CSV table of C-alpha atoms and ligand atoms in Angstrom, one decimal:
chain,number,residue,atom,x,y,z
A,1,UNK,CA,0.2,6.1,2.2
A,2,UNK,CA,-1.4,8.3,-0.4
A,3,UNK,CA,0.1,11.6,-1.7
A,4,UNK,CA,-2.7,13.5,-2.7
A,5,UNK,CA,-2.2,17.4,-3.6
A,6,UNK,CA,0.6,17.5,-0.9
A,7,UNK,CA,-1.2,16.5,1.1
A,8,UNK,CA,-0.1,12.7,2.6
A,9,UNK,CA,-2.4,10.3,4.4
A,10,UNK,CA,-0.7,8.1,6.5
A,11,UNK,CA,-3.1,5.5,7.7
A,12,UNK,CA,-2.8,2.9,10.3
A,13,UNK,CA,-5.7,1.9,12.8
A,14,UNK,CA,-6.1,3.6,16.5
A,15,UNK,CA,-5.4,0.1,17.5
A,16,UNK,CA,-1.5,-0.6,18.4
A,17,UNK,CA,-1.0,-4.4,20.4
A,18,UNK,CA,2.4,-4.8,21.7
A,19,UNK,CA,5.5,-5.5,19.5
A,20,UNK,CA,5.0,-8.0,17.4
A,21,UNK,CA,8.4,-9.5,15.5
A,22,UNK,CA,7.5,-9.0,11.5
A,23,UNK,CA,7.6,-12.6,9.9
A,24,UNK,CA,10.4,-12.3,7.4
A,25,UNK,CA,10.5,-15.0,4.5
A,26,UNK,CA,12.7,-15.3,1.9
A,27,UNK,CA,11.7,-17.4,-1.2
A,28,UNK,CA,12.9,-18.5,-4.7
A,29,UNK,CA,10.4,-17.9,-7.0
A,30,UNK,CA,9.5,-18.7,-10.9
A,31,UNK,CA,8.4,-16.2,-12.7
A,32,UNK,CA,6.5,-16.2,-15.5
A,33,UNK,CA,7.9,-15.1,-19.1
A,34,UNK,CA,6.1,-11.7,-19.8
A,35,UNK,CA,3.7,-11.2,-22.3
A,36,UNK,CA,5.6,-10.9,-25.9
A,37,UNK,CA,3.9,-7.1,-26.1
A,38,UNK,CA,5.4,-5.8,-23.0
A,39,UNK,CA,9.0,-7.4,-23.7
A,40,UNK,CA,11.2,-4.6,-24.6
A,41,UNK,CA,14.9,-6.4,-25.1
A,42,UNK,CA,16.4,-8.7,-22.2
A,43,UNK,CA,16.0,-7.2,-18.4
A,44,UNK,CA,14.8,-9.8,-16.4
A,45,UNK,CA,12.1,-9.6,-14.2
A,46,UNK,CA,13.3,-9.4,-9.7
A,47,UNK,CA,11.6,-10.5,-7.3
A,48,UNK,CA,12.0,-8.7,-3.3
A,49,UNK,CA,10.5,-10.6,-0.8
A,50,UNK,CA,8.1,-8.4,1.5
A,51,UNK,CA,7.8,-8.5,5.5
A,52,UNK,CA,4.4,-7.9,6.8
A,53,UNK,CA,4.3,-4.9,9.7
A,54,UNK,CA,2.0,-6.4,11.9
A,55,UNK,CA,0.2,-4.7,14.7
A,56,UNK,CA,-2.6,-6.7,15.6
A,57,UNK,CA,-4.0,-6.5,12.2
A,58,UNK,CA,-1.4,-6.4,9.1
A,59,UNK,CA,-0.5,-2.9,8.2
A,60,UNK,CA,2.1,-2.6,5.9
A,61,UNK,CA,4.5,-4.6,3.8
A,62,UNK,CA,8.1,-3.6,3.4
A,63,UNK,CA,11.2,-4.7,1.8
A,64,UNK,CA,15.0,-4.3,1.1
A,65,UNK,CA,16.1,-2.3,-1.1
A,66,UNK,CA,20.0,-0.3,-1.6
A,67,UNK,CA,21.2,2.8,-1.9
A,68,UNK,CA,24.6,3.8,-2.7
A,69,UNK,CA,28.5,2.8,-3.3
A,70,UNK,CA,29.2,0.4,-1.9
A,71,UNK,CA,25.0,-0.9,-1.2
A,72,UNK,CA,23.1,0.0,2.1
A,73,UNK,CA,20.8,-1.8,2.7
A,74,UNK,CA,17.4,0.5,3.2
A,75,UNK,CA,13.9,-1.4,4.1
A,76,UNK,CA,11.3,0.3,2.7
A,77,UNK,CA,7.1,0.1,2.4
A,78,UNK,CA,6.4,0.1,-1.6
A,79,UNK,CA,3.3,2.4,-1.8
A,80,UNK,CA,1.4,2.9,-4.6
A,81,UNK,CA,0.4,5.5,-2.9
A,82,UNK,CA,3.0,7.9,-3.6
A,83,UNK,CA,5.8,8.7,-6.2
A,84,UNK,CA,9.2,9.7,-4.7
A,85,UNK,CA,11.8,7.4,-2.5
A,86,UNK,CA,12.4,8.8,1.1
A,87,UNK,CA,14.4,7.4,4.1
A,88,UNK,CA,15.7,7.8,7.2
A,89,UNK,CA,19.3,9.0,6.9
A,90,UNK,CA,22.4,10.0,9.4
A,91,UNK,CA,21.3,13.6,9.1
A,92,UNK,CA,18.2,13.0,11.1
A,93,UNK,CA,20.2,11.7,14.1
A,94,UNK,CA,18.5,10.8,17.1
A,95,UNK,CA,15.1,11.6,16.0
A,96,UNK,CA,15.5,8.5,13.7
A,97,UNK,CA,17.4,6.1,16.1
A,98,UNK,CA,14.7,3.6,15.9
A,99,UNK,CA,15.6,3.3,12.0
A,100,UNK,CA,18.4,2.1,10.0
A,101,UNK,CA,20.0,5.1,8.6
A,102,UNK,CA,21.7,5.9,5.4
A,103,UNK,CA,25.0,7.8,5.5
A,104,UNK,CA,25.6,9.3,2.5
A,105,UNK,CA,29.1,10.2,3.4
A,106,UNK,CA,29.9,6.8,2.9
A,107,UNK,CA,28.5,6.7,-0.5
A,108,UNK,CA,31.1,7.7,-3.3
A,109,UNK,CA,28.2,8.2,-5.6
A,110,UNK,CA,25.8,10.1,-3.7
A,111,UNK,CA,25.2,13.8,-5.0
A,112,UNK,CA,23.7,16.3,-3.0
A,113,UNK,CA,20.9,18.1,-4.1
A,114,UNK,CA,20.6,20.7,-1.5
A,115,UNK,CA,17.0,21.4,-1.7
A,116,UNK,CA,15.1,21.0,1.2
A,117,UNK,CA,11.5,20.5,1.9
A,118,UNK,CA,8.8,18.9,4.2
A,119,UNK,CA,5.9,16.3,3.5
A,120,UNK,CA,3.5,16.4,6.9
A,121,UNK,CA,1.1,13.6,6.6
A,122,UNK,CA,-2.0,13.3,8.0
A,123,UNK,CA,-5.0,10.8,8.3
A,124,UNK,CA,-7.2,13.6,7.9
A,125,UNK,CA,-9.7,11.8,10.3
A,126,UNK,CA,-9.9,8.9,12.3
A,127,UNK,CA,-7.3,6.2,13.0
A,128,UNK,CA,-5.1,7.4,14.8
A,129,UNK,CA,-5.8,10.9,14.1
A,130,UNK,CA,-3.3,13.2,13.2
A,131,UNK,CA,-3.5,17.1,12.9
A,132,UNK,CA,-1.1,19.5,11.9
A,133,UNK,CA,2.5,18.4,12.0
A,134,UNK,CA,2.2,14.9,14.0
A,135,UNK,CA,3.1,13.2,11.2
A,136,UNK,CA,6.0,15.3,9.6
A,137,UNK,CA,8.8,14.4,7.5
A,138,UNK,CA,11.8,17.6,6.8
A,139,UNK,CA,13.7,15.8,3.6
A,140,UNK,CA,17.2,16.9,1.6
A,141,UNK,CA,17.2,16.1,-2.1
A,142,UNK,CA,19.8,14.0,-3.9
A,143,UNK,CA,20.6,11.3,-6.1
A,144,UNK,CA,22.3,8.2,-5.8
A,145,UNK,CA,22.4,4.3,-7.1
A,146,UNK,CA,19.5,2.6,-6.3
A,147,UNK,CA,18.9,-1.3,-6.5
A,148,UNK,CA,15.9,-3.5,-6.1
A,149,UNK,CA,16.5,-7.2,-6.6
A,150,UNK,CA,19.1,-7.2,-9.0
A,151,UNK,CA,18.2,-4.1,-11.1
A,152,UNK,CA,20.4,-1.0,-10.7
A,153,UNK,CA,19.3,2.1,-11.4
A,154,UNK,CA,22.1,4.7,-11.4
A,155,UNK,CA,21.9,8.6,-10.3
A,156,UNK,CA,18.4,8.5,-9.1
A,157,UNK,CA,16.9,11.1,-7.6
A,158,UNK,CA,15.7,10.6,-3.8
A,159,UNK,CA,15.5,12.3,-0.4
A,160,UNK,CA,16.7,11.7,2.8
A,161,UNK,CA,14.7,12.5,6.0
A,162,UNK,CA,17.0,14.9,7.9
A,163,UNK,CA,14.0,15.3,11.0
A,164,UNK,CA,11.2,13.6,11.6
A,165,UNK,CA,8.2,13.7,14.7
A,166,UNK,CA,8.3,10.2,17.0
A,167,UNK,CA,4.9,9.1,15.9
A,168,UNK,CA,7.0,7.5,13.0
A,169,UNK,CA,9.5,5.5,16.1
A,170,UNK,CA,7.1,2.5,15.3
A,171,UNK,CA,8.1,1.6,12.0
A,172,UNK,CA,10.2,-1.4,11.2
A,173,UNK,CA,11.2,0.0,7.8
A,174,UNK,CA,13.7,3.4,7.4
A,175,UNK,CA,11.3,4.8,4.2
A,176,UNK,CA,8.7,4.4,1.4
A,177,UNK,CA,9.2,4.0,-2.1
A,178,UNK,CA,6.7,5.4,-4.1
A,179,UNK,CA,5.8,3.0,-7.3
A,180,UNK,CA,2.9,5.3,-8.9
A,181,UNK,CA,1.2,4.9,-11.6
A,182,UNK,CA,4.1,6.6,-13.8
A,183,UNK,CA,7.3,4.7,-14.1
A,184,UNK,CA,9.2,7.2,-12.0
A,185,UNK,CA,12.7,6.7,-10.1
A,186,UNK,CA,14.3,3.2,-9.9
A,187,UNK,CA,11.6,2.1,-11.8
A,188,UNK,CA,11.5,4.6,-15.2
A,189,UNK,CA,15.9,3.5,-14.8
A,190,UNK,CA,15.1,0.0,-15.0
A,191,UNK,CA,12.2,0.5,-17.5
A,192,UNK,CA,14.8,2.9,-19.8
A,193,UNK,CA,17.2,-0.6,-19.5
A,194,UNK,CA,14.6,-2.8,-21.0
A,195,UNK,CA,12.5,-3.9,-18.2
A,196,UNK,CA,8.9,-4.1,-18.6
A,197,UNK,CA,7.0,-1.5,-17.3
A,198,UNK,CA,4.7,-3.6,-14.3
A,199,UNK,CA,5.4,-4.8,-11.0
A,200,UNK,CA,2.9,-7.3,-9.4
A,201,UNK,CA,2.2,-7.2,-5.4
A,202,UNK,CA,1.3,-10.6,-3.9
A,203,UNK,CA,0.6,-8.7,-0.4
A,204,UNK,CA,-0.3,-11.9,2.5
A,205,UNK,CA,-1.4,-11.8,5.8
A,206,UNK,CA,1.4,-12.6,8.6
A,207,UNK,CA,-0.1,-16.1,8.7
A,208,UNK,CA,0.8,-17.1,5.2
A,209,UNK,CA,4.0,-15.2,4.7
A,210,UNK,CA,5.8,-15.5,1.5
A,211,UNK,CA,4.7,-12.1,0.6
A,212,UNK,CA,6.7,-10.0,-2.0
A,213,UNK,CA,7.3,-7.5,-5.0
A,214,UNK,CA,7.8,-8.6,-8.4
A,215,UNK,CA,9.5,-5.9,-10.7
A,216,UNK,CA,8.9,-6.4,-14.2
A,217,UNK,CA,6.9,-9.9,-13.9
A,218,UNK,CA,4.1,-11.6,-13.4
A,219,UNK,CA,4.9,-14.6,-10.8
A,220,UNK,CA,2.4,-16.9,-11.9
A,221,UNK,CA,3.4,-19.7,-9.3
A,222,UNK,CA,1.3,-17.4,-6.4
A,223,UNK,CA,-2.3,-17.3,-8.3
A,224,UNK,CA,-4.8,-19.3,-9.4
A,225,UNK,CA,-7.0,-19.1,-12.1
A,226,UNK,CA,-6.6,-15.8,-14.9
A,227,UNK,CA,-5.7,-12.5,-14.4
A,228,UNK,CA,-8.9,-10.1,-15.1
A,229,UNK,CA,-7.3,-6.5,-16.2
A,230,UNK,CA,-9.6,-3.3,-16.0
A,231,UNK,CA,-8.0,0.2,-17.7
A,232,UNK,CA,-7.4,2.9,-15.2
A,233,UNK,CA,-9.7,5.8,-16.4
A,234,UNK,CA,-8.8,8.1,-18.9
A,235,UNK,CA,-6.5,11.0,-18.4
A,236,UNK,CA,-5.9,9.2,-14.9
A,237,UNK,CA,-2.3,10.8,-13.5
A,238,UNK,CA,-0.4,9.2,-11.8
A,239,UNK,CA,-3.1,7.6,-9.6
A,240,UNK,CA,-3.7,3.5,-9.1
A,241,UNK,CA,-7.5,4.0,-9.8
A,242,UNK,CA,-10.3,2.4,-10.9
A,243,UNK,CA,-14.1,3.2,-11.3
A,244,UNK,CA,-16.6,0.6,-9.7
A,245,UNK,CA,-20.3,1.2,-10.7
A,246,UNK,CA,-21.3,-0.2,-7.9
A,247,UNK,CA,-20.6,-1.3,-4.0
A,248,UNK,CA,-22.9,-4.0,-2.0
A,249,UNK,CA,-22.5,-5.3,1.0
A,250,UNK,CA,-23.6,-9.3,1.9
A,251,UNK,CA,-24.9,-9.2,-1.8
A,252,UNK,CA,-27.2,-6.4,-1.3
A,253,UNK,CA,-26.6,-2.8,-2.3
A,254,UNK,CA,-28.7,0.4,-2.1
A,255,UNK,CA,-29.1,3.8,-3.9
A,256,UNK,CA,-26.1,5.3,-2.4
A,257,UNK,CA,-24.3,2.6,-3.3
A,258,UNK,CA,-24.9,2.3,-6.7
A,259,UNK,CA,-23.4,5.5,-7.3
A,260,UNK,CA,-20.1,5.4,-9.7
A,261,UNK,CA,-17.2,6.5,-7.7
A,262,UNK,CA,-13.4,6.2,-9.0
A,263,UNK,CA,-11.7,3.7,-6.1
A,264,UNK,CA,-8.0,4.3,-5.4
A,265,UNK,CA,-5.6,1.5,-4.6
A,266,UNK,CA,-2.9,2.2,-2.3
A,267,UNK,CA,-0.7,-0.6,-1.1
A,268,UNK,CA,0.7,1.6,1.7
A,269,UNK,CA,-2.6,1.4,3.9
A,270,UNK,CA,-4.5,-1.0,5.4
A,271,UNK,CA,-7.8,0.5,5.9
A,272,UNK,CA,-10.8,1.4,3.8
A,273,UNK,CA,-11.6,5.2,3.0
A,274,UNK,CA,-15.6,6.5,1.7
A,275,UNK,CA,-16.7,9.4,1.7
A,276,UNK,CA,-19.3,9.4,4.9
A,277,UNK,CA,-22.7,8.3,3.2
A,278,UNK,CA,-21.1,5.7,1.7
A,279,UNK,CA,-19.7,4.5,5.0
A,280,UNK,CA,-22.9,5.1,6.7
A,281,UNK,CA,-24.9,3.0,3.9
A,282,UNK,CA,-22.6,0.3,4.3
A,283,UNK,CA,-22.6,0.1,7.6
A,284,UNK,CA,-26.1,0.6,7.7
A,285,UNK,CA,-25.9,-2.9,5.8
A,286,UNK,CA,-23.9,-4.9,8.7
A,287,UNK,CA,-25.4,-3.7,11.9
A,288,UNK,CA,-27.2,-1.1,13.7
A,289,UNK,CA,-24.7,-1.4,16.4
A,290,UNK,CA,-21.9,-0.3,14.3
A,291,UNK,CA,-21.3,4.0,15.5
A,292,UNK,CA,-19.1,6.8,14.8
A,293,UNK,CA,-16.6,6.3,17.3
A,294,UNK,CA,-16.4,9.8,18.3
A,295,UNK,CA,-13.3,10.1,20.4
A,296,UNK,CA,-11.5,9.2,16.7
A,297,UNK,CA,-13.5,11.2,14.2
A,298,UNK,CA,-13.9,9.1,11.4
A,299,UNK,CA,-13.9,5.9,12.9
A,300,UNK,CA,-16.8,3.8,14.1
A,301,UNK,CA,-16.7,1.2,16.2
A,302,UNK,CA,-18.9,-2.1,17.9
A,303,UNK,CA,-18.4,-3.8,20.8
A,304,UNK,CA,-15.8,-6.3,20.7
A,305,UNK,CA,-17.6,-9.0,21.4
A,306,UNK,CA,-20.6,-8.4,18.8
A,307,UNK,CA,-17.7,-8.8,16.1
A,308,UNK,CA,-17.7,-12.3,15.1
A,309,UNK,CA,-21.6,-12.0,14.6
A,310,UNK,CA,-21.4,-10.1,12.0
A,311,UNK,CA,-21.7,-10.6,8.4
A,312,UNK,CA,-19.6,-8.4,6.5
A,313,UNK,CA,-19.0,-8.7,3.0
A,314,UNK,CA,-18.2,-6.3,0.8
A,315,UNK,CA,-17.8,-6.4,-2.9
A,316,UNK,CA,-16.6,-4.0,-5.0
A,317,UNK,CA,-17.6,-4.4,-8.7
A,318,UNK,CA,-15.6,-3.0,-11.6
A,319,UNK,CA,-15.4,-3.8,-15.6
A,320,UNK,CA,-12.7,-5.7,-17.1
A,321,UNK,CA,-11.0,-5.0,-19.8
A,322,UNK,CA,-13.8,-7.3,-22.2
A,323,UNK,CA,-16.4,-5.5,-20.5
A,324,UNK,CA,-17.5,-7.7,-18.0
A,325,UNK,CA,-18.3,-6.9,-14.5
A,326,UNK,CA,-16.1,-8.6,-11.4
A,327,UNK,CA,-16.1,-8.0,-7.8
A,328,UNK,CA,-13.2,-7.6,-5.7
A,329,UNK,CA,-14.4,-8.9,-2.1
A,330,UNK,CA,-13.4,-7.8,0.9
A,331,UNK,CA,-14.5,-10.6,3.4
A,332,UNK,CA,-15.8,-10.4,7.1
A,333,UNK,CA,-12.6,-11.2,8.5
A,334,UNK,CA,-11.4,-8.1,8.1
A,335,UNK,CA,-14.1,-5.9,9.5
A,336,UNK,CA,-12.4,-5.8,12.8
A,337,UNK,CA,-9.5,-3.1,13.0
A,338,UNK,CA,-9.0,-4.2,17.0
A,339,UNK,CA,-9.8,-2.7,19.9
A,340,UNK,CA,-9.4,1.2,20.4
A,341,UNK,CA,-6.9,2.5,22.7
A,342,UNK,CA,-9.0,4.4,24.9
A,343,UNK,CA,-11.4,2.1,25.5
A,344,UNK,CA,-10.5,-1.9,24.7
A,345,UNK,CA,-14.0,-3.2,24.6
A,346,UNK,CA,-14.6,-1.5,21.6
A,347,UNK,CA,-13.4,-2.6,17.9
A,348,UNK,CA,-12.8,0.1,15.6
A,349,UNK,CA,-14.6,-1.1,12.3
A,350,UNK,CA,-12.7,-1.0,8.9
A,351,UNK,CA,-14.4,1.7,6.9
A,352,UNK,CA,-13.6,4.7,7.7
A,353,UNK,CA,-15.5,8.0,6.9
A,354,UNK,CA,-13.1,10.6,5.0
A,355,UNK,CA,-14.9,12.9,2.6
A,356,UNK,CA,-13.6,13.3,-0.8
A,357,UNK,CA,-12.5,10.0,-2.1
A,358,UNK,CA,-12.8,6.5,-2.1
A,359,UNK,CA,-9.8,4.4,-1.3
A,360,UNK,CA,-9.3,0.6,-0.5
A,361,UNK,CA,-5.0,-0.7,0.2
A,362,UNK,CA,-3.9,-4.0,2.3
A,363,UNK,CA,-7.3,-5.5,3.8
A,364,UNK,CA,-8.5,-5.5,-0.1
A,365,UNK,CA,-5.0,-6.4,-1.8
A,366,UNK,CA,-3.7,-9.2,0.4
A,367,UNK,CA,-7.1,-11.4,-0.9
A,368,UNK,CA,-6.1,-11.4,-4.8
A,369,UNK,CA,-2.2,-11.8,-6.6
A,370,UNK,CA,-2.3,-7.7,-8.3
A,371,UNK,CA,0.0,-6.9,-11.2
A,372,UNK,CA,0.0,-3.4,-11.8
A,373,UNK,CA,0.6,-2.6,-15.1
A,374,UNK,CA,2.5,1.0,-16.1
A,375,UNK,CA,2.9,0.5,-19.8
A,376,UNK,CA,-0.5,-0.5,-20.7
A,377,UNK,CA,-2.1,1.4,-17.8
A,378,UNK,CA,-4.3,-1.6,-16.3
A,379,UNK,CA,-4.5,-3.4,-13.1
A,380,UNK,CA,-4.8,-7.0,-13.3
A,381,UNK,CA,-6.3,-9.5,-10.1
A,382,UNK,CA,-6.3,-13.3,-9.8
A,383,UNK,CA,-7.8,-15.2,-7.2
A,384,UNK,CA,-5.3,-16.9,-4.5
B,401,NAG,C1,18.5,-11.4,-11.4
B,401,NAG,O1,18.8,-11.5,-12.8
B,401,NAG,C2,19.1,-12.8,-13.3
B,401,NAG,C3,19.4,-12.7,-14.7
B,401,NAG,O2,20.1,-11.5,-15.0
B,401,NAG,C4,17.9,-13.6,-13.1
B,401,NAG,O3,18.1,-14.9,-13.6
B,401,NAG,C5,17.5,-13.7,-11.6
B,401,NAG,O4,16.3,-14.4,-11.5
B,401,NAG,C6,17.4,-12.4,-11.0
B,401,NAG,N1,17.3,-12.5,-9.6
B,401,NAG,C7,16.3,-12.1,-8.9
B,401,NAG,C8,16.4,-12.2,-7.5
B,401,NAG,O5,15.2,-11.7,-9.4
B,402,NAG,C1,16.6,-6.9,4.9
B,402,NAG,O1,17.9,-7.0,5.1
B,402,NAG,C2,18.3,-7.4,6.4
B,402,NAG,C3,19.8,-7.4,6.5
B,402,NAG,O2,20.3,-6.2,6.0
B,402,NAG,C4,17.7,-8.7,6.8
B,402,NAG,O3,18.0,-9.0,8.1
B,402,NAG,C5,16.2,-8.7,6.6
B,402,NAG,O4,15.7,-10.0,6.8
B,402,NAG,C6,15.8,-8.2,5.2
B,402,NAG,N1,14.4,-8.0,5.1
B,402,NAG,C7,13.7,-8.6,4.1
B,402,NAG,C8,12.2,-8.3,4.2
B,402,NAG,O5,14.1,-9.2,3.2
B,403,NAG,C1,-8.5,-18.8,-18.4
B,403,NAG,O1,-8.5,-18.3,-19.7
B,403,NAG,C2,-8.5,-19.3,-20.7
B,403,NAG,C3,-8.3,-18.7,-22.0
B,403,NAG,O2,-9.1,-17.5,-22.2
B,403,NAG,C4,-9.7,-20.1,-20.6
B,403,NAG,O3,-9.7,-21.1,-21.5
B,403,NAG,C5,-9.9,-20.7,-19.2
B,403,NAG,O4,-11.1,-21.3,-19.1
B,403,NAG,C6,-9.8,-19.6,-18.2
B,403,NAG,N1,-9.7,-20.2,-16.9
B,403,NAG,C7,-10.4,-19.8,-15.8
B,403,NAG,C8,-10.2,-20.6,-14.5
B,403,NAG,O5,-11.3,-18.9,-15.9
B,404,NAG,C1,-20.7,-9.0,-7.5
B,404,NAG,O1,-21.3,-9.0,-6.2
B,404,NAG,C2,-22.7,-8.7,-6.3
B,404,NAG,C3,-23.2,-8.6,-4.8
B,404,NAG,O2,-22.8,-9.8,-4.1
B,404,NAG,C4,-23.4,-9.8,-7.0
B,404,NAG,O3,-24.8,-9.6,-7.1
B,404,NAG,C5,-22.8,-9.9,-8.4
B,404,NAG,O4,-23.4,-11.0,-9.1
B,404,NAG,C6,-21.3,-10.1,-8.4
B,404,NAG,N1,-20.8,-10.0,-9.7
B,404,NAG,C7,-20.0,-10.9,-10.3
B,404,NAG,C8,-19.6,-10.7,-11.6
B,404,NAG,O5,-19.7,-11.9,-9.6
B,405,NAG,C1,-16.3,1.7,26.8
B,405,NAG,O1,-17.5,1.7,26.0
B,405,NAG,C2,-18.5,1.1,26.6
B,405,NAG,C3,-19.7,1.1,25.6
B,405,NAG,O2,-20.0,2.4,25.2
B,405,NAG,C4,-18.9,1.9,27.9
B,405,NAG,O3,-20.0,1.2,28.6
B,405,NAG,C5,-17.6,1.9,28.8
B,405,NAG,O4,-17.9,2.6,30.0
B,405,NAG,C6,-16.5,2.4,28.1
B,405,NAG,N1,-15.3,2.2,28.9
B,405,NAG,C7,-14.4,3.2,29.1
B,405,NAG,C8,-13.2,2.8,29.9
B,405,NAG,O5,-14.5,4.3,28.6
């Protein structure tokens, strides 16, 4: 989910299967020592194991966090996406009945904050599109205890959805916790206590499992291989971004494509964002058969059955840290989205058009072990 100028994008595909039953695992993990430079003095490092939202395709992974005195427990989606903490709360009543709801007058050291405001997100095309206030959320600020894994982060600012519109009755998670690019809420708490300032997503589809959040660590018993760390650009905010100098697809790439474009990461959606040439030249690349699905602006779509065809790999080169190029791949097997909902014998097709920016979340992510570093402004990949 990306917050971008106020605006939010809230991105899932067209394509919704019938209720699938999230996979939860829990696991005991080692995790590595941190590097001597980011160690601070002793916090240790948490790990929150992460269920997949699954919906024919893997969406979105979420995972327990609590609020309040004594602890509720609150799942949430960690987005990289977006900055704040919001969830569903007893305020928002019936029109959150399908989520677990925080009652903050049952916490004795919640603080009201009395402000209240609204986020409406949108897809801006495609997907599932949303216009105007499909996807709205009316919040109430206030402040509260906060704890993810075992670190506790006192009077920390957060809102609680007081209304909501249904289109959000599908999630199996009551919020999102934004974990930006800034050390902001629990995090900049745990960060003032003497954790290091990284987390590191190991994001996996439903089949694997095992997925989770490590606060503060690198858990070096989910990777192979070494890390590769490329700097976020200069003057970047509080963006997960990157530049690539250049995109091919099946090892060929073109004019368009060679065109440096700053690629945001945003662990809160699934599905691939360029601005429409880009799409078009990549798709260009797969098959002629691949369309603008025009009942979805945005999307495009094949016929189902064309799908396993098709070649479709994409990599996404970017320059470490030493200078080096590397790719990060997105393989064939997630060009399919699944079929659309008004008409099932078509697939809606991963990329979607959306003027403006360049974005890549889940179907990128949950191929590589990411470590997303705050203090020294990096991202880091390894192989899994
Ligand atoms: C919680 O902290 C302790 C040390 O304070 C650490 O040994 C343990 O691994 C942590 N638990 C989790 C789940 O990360
Ligand atoms: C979150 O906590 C609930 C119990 O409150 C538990 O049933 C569920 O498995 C937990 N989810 C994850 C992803 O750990
Ligand atoms: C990882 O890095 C070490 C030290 O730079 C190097 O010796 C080793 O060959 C690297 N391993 C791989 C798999 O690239
Ligand atoms: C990145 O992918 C492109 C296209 O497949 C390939 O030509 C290039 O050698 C790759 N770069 C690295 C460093 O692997
Ligand atoms: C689905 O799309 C195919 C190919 O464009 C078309 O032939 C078919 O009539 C469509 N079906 C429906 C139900 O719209």
């Amino acid at each position: 989910m990306l917050h971008l100028l106020g605006l939010c994008l809230l991105l899932v595909p067209a394509y919704v299967s019938a209720q699938a039953v999230p996979q939860i695992i829990q696991l005991q993990s080692r995790i590595a020592p941190v590097p001597s430079t980011l160690r601070r003095r002793a916090l240790d490092p948490t790990t929150v194991p992460l269920a997949d939202f699954f919906l024919g395709t893997d969406l979105q992974w979420f995972g327990n966090i609590t609020v309040g005195t004594p602890p509720q427990v609150i799942s949430v989606v960690f987005d990289t996406g977006s900055s704040t903490l919001e969830f569903a709360s007893t305020l928002c009543g019936a029109a959150c009945s399908n989520q677990v709801q925080f009652d903050s007058t049952k916490s004795s050291t919640f603080v009201d904050g009395g402000e209240t405001s609204s986020i409406t997100f949108a897809t801006g095309v495609g997907v599932d599109p949303v216009v105007g206030s499909n996807y709205k959320l009316t919040l109430r600020s206030g402040t509260d205890t906060v704890r993810v894994g075992n670190l506790t982060a006192p009077d920390t600012s957060l809102f609680l959805i007081t209304n909501q519109t249904p289109k959000f009755d599908i999630d199996p998670f009551s919020g999102i916790q934004g974990m930006s690019a800034r050390a902001e809420g629990f995090f900049a708490s745990a960060v003032a206590q003497g954790l290091p300032s990284l987390f590191s997503l190991f994001l996996t589809p439903l089949a694997v499992g095992n997925a989770e959040l490590t606060v503060g660590g690198i858990d070096t018993t989910k990777f192979t291989g070494n890390l590769t760390f490329a700097s976020l650009p200069a003057g970047s905010s509080s963006t997960w971004s990157l530049n690539s100098p250049q995109l091919s697809v099946n090892g060929r790439t073109t004019s368009v494509l060679k065109a440096e474009r700053n690629i945001i990461f945003d662990s809160g959606t699934s599905n691939v964002l360029f601005p429409t040439a880009t799409a078009n030249a990549i798709y260009a690349l797969i098959s002629p058969d691949i369309v603008p699905h025009t009942a979805e602006p945005g999307t495009y779509g094949i016929a189902c059955d064309l799908i396993p065809t098709l070649s479709a790999v994409i990599d996404i080169q970017f320059t470490a840290q030493n200078g080096s190029p590397f790719n990060l791949t997105i393989p064939s097997s997630e060009l399919s989205v699944g079929p659309f909902a008004d008409n099932s014998t078509i697939c809606q097709t991963l990329i979607n058009a959306f003027d403006g920016l360049s974005l890549v979340g889940g179907s990128l992510l949950k191929h590589y072990y990411s470590v997303w570093d705050v203090a020294d402004q990096r991202m880091g990949f390894a192989a899994i």
